[in-house]
PDB file of C-alpha atoms in Angstrom:
ATOM      1  CA  UNK S   1     -23.008 -49.881 -68.428  1.00  0.00           C
ATOM      2  CA  UNK S   2     -21.088 -46.718 -69.324  1.00  0.00           C
ATOM      3  CA  UNK S   3     -23.630 -44.634 -67.398  1.00  0.00           C
ATOM      4  CA  UNK S   4     -23.205 -46.799 -64.265  1.00  0.00           C
ATOM      5  CA  UNK S   5     -19.399 -46.530 -64.413  1.00  0.00           C
ATOM      6  CA  UNK S   6     -19.539 -42.746 -64.829  1.00  0.00           C
ATOM      7  CA  UNK S   7     -21.969 -42.443 -61.909  1.00  0.00           C
ATOM      8  CA  UNK S   8     -19.642 -44.531 -59.704  1.00  0.00           C
ATOM      9  CA  UNK S   9     -16.647 -42.432 -60.782  1.00  0.00           C
ATOM     10  CA  UNK S  10     -18.430 -39.113 -60.067  1.00  0.00           C
ATOM     11  CA  UNK S  11     -19.656 -40.406 -56.704  1.00  0.00           C
ATOM     12  CA  UNK S  12     -16.091 -41.479 -55.891  1.00  0.00           C
ATOM     13  CA  UNK S  13     -14.773 -38.016 -56.764  1.00  0.00           C
ATOM     14  CA  UNK S  14     -17.320 -36.388 -54.525  1.00  0.00           C
ATOM     15  CA  UNK S  15     -16.238 -38.608 -51.634  1.00  0.00           C
ATOM     16  CA  UNK S  16     -12.625 -37.459 -52.025  1.00  0.00           C
ATOM     17  CA  UNK S  17     -13.672 -33.803 -51.835  1.00  0.00           C
ATOM     18  CA  UNK S  18     -15.384 -34.062 -48.460  1.00  0.00           C
ATOM     19  CA  UNK S  19     -14.007 -31.632 -45.921  1.00  0.00           C
ATOM     20  CA  UNK S  20     -13.676 -32.306 -42.244  1.00  0.00           C
ATOM     21  CA  UNK S  21     -14.997 -28.959 -41.026  1.00  0.00           C
ATOM     22  CA  UNK S  22     -15.156 -29.965 -37.358  1.00  0.00           C
ATOM     23  CA  UNK S  23     -11.391 -30.119 -36.942  1.00  0.00           C
ATOM     24  CA  UNK S  24     -11.060 -26.560 -38.273  1.00  0.00           C
ATOM     25  CA  UNK S  25     -13.486 -25.024 -35.782  1.00  0.00           C
ATOM     26  CA  UNK S  26     -12.026 -23.282 -32.745  1.00  0.00           C
ATOM     27  CA  UNK S  27     -14.541 -23.466 -29.890  1.00  0.00           C
ATOM     28  CA  UNK S  28     -12.798 -20.601 -28.077  1.00  0.00           C
ATOM     29  CA  UNK S  29     -13.720 -18.247 -30.940  1.00  0.00           C
ATOM     30  CA  UNK S  30     -17.322 -19.361 -31.359  1.00  0.00           C
ATOM     31  CA  UNK S  31     -20.262 -18.357 -29.186  1.00  0.00           C
ATOM     32  CA  UNK S  32     -21.574 -21.121 -26.948  1.00  0.00           C
ATOM     33  CA  UNK S  33     -24.903 -19.310 -27.023  1.00  0.00           C
ATOM     34  CA  UNK S  34     -26.313 -16.692 -29.359  1.00  0.00           C
ATOM     35  CA  UNK S  35     -29.684 -15.085 -28.712  1.00  0.00           C
ATOM     36  CA  UNK S  36     -31.577 -12.452 -30.688  1.00  0.00           C
ATOM     37  CA  UNK S  37     -33.973  -9.784 -29.400  1.00  0.00           C
ATOM     38  CA  UNK S  38     -33.441 -10.384 -25.703  1.00  0.00           C
ATOM     39  CA  UNK S  39     -35.093  -8.700 -22.777  1.00  0.00           C
ATOM     40  CA  UNK S  40     -34.030 -10.172 -19.451  1.00  0.00           C
ATOM     41  CA  UNK S  41     -33.991  -9.301 -15.761  1.00  0.00           C
ATOM     42  CA  UNK S  42     -30.885  -9.779 -13.614  1.00  0.00           C
ATOM     43  CA  UNK S  43     -31.300 -10.307  -9.886  1.00  0.00           C
ATOM     44  CA  UNK S  44     -28.905 -10.419  -6.969  1.00  0.00           C
ATOM     45  CA  UNK S  45     -29.878 -12.164  -3.736  1.00  0.00           C
ATOM     46  CA  UNK S  46     -33.440 -12.539  -5.040  1.00  0.00           C
ATOM     47  CA  UNK S  47     -33.860  -8.821  -5.750  1.00  0.00           C
ATOM     48  CA  UNK S  48     -34.242  -7.635  -9.345  1.00  0.00           C
ATOM     49  CA  UNK S  49     -31.407  -5.209 -10.014  1.00  0.00           C
ATOM     50  CA  UNK S  50     -31.221  -4.731 -13.790  1.00  0.00           C
ATOM     51  CA  UNK S  51     -33.082  -5.149 -17.044  1.00  0.00           C
ATOM     52  CA  UNK S  52     -31.039  -5.793 -20.183  1.00  0.00           C
ATOM     53  CA  UNK S  53     -32.439  -5.305 -23.684  1.00  0.00           C
ATOM     54  CA  UNK S  54     -30.325  -6.125 -26.747  1.00  0.00           C
ATOM     55  CA  UNK S  55     -30.807  -7.159 -30.385  1.00  0.00           C
ATOM     56  CA  UNK S  56     -28.006  -9.771 -30.129  1.00  0.00           C
ATOM     57  CA  UNK S  57     -26.318 -11.441 -27.152  1.00  0.00           C
ATOM     58  CA  UNK S  58     -23.389 -13.815 -27.735  1.00  0.00           C
ATOM     59  CA  UNK S  59     -21.805 -15.774 -24.889  1.00  0.00           C
ATOM     60  CA  UNK S  60     -18.226 -17.029 -25.293  1.00  0.00           C
ATOM     61  CA  UNK S  61     -17.794 -19.446 -22.370  1.00  0.00           C
ATOM     62  CA  UNK S  62     -15.006 -21.416 -24.091  1.00  0.00           C
ATOM     63  CA  UNK S  63     -12.773 -18.371 -24.688  1.00  0.00           C
ATOM     64  CA  UNK S  64      -9.566 -18.110 -22.671  1.00  0.00           C
ATOM     65  CA  UNK S  65     -11.201 -15.159 -20.884  1.00  0.00           C
ATOM     66  CA  UNK S  66     -14.962 -15.911 -21.020  1.00  0.00           C
ATOM     67  CA  UNK S  67     -17.120 -12.953 -22.026  1.00  0.00           C
ATOM     68  CA  UNK S  68     -20.524 -11.835 -23.205  1.00  0.00           C
ATOM     69  CA  UNK S  69     -20.775  -9.723 -26.339  1.00  0.00           C
ATOM     70  CA  UNK S  70     -23.510  -7.312 -27.399  1.00  0.00           C
ATOM     71  CA  UNK S  71     -22.217  -6.315 -30.858  1.00  0.00           C
ATOM     72  CA  UNK S  72     -25.437  -4.627 -31.994  1.00  0.00           C
ATOM     73  CA  UNK S  73     -25.940  -2.495 -28.887  1.00  0.00           C
ATOM     74  CA  UNK S  74     -27.346  -2.742 -25.386  1.00  0.00           C
ATOM     75  CA  UNK S  75     -29.828  -0.913 -23.199  1.00  0.00           C
ATOM     76  CA  UNK S  76     -29.721  -1.445 -19.449  1.00  0.00           C
ATOM     77  CA  UNK S  77     -31.965  -0.175 -16.644  1.00  0.00           C
ATOM     78  CA  UNK S  78     -30.971  -0.216 -12.959  1.00  0.00           C
ATOM     79  CA  UNK S  79     -33.751  -0.477 -10.376  1.00  0.00           C
ATOM     80  CA  UNK S  80     -34.023   0.537  -6.739  1.00  0.00           C
ATOM     81  CA  UNK S  81     -35.679  -1.735  -4.133  1.00  0.00           C
ATOM     82  CA  UNK S  82     -39.154  -0.575  -5.244  1.00  0.00           C
ATOM     83  CA  UNK S  83     -38.445  -1.294  -8.943  1.00  0.00           C
ATOM     84  CA  UNK S  84     -38.148   2.383  -9.860  1.00  0.00           C
ATOM     85  CA  UNK S  85     -35.633   3.037 -12.630  1.00  0.00           C
ATOM     86  CA  UNK S  86     -32.747   4.975 -11.076  1.00  0.00           C
ATOM     87  CA  UNK S  87     -30.267   4.787 -13.968  1.00  0.00           C
ATOM     88  CA  UNK S  88     -30.042   3.775 -17.616  1.00  0.00           C
ATOM     89  CA  UNK S  89     -27.173   2.873 -19.904  1.00  0.00           C
ATOM     90  CA  UNK S  90     -27.249   2.729 -23.703  1.00  0.00           C
ATOM     91  CA  UNK S  91     -24.276   1.810 -25.899  1.00  0.00           C
ATOM     92  CA  UNK S  92     -23.631   0.894 -29.531  1.00  0.00           C
ATOM     93  CA  UNK S  93     -21.784  -2.250 -28.391  1.00  0.00           C
ATOM     94  CA  UNK S  94     -20.690  -3.851 -25.143  1.00  0.00           C
ATOM     95  CA  UNK S  95     -18.647  -6.688 -23.688  1.00  0.00           C
ATOM     96  CA  UNK S  96     -18.851  -8.180 -20.230  1.00  0.00           C
ATOM     97  CA  UNK S  97     -15.743 -10.068 -19.056  1.00  0.00           C
ATOM     98  CA  UNK S  98     -17.169 -12.660 -16.655  1.00  0.00           C
ATOM     99  CA  UNK S  99     -14.082 -13.512 -14.596  1.00  0.00           C
ATOM    100  CA  UNK S 100     -13.127  -9.862 -14.056  1.00  0.00           C
ATOM    101  CA  UNK S 101     -16.759  -8.706 -13.713  1.00  0.00           C
ATOM    102  CA  UNK S 102     -15.838  -5.827 -16.038  1.00  0.00           C
ATOM    103  CA  UNK S 103     -18.131  -4.145 -18.572  1.00  0.00           C
ATOM    104  CA  UNK S 104     -16.714  -2.301 -21.582  1.00  0.00           C
ATOM    105  CA  UNK S 105     -19.214  -0.066 -23.373  1.00  0.00           C
ATOM    106  CA  UNK S 106     -18.275   1.391 -26.769  1.00  0.00           C
ATOM    107  CA  UNK S 107     -19.634   3.660 -29.471  1.00  0.00           C
ATOM    108  CA  UNK S 108     -22.076   6.281 -28.364  1.00  0.00           C
ATOM    109  CA  UNK S 109     -22.369   5.544 -24.643  1.00  0.00           C
ATOM    110  CA  UNK S 110     -25.088   7.416 -22.774  1.00  0.00           C
ATOM    111  CA  UNK S 111     -25.663   6.985 -19.063  1.00  0.00           C
ATOM    112  CA  UNK S 112     -28.472   8.708 -17.190  1.00  0.00           C
ATOM    113  CA  UNK S 113     -29.038   8.918 -13.463  1.00  0.00           C
ATOM    114  CA  UNK S 114     -32.173  10.118 -11.706  1.00  0.00           C
ATOM    115  CA  UNK S 115     -33.088  12.947 -11.392  1.00  0.00           C
ATOM    116  CA  UNK S 116     -31.368  14.645 -14.377  1.00  0.00           C
ATOM    117  CA  UNK S 117     -27.724  13.605 -14.664  1.00  0.00           C
ATOM    118  CA  UNK S 118     -26.422  12.726 -18.123  1.00  0.00           C
ATOM    119  CA  UNK S 119     -23.011  11.224 -18.948  1.00  0.00           C
ATOM    120  CA  UNK S 120     -21.892  10.819 -22.587  1.00  0.00           C
ATOM    121  CA  UNK S 121     -18.635   9.183 -23.731  1.00  0.00           C
ATOM    122  CA  UNK S 122     -17.355   7.064 -26.626  1.00  0.00           C
ATOM    123  CA  UNK S 123     -16.055   4.438 -24.173  1.00  0.00           C
ATOM    124  CA  UNK S 124     -16.924   3.637 -20.590  1.00  0.00           C
ATOM    125  CA  UNK S 125     -15.811   0.857 -18.240  1.00  0.00           C
ATOM    126  CA  UNK S 126     -17.753  -0.459 -15.241  1.00  0.00           C
ATOM    127  CA  UNK S 127     -15.714  -2.543 -12.813  1.00  0.00           C
ATOM    128  CA  UNK S 128     -18.281  -4.352 -10.676  1.00  0.00           C
ATOM    129  CA  UNK S 129     -15.649  -5.767  -8.289  1.00  0.00           C
ATOM    130  CA  UNK S 130     -14.248  -2.333  -7.445  1.00  0.00           C
ATOM    131  CA  UNK S 131     -17.671  -0.675  -7.839  1.00  0.00           C
ATOM    132  CA  UNK S 132     -16.106   1.951 -10.116  1.00  0.00           C
ATOM    133  CA  UNK S 133     -16.922   3.571 -13.441  1.00  0.00           C
ATOM    134  CA  UNK S 134     -14.134   5.065 -15.552  1.00  0.00           C
ATOM    135  CA  UNK S 135     -13.171   6.220 -19.017  1.00  0.00           C
ATOM    136  CA  UNK S 136      -9.932   7.171 -20.721  1.00  0.00           C
ATOM    137  CA  UNK S 137     -11.703   9.151 -23.462  1.00  0.00           C
ATOM    138  CA  UNK S 138     -13.801  12.287 -23.824  1.00  0.00           C
ATOM    139  CA  UNK S 139     -16.601  12.710 -21.259  1.00  0.00           C
ATOM    140  CA  UNK S 140     -19.544  15.110 -21.249  1.00  0.00           C
ATOM    141  CA  UNK S 141     -21.548  15.506 -18.023  1.00  0.00           C
ATOM    142  CA  UNK S 142     -24.755  17.502 -17.611  1.00  0.00           C
ATOM    143  CA  UNK S 143     -26.930  18.011 -14.563  1.00  0.00           C
ATOM    144  CA  UNK S 144     -29.381  20.640 -13.321  1.00  0.00           C
ATOM    145  CA  UNK S 145     -26.634  23.123 -12.364  1.00  0.00           C
ATOM    146  CA  UNK S 146     -23.672  22.641 -14.717  1.00  0.00           C
ATOM    147  CA  UNK S 147     -22.060  21.096 -17.783  1.00  0.00           C
ATOM    148  CA  UNK S 148     -18.596  19.556 -17.518  1.00  0.00           C
ATOM    149  CA  UNK S 149     -16.332  18.143 -20.234  1.00  0.00           C
ATOM    150  CA  UNK S 150     -12.880  16.688 -20.422  1.00  0.00           C
ATOM    151  CA  UNK S 151     -10.771  13.612 -21.010  1.00  0.00           C
ATOM    152  CA  UNK S 152     -10.676  10.767 -18.533  1.00  0.00           C
ATOM    153  CA  UNK S 153     -13.255  10.066 -15.879  1.00  0.00           C
ATOM    154  CA  UNK S 154     -13.475   8.206 -12.565  1.00  0.00           C
ATOM    155  CA  UNK S 155     -16.532   7.645 -10.401  1.00  0.00           C
ATOM    156  CA  UNK S 156     -18.047   5.496  -7.728  1.00  0.00           C
ATOM    157  CA  UNK S 157     -20.722   3.101  -8.950  1.00  0.00           C
ATOM    158  CA  UNK S 158     -23.581   5.333  -7.798  1.00  0.00           C
ATOM    159  CA  UNK S 159     -22.159   8.375  -9.660  1.00  0.00           C
ATOM    160  CA  UNK S 160     -22.202  10.512  -6.525  1.00  0.00           C
ATOM    161  CA  UNK S 161     -18.418  11.003  -6.270  1.00  0.00           C
ATOM    162  CA  UNK S 162     -16.864  11.615  -9.677  1.00  0.00           C
ATOM    163  CA  UNK S 163     -14.086  13.600 -11.266  1.00  0.00           C
ATOM    164  CA  UNK S 164     -12.820  14.459 -14.715  1.00  0.00           C
ATOM    165  CA  UNK S 165      -9.083  13.814 -14.974  1.00  0.00           C
ATOM    166  CA  UNK S 166      -8.350  16.503 -17.603  1.00  0.00           C
ATOM    167  CA  UNK S 167     -11.218  19.017 -17.564  1.00  0.00           C
ATOM    168  CA  UNK S 168     -11.629  21.539 -20.358  1.00  0.00           C
ATOM    169  CA  UNK S 169     -14.205  24.032 -21.505  1.00  0.00           C
ATOM    170  CA  UNK S 170     -15.459  27.502 -20.810  1.00  0.00           C
ATOM    171  CA  UNK S 171     -16.540  28.215 -17.268  1.00  0.00           C
ATOM    172  CA  UNK S 172     -18.396  31.507 -16.719  1.00  0.00           C
ATOM    173  CA  UNK S 173     -17.586  33.482 -13.607  1.00  0.00           C
ATOM    174  CA  UNK S 174     -19.306  36.448 -12.087  1.00  0.00           C
ATOM    175  CA  UNK S 175     -17.166  39.592 -11.855  1.00  0.00           C
ATOM    176  CA  UNK S 176     -17.173  41.261  -8.478  1.00  0.00           C
ATOM    177  CA  UNK S 177     -17.478  45.079  -8.690  1.00  0.00           C
TER     178      UNK S 177
END
């Protein structure tokens, strides 16, 4: 009898200690989808434009400003109409703000463009609406003919018209005799 009463008492105590976890969860701060080891193709108007590879992809559709997060890095390839890779982007982490169509790439960001252009920065933004790339941090640019460095960067989406806002470095010149 004593054993039965103690069991009932302990069971009753356990009931009182139950926590209602659901009311403490904030859906706006939790991913609505989380996927590991992704490799996916993105198309526009039926034409494959990009390939995204990432170890972790979190989607926050319930956030006040919905976004995708790639906290463990991202690798992206851009294709031309014949599926040739014309550019690549690698970053330590990235966020894509869906409503603004704005990418923020952070960490060691490396962007390459065919044939031999290389852009390196700790932070880079890609505004898909305005079709612009920009950075407010250090930028290093290499191509077949020169190396440029500075702080701040603006470019068209195709990286054909770009400028460094505050260039710095050593620029050799030929002396005329």
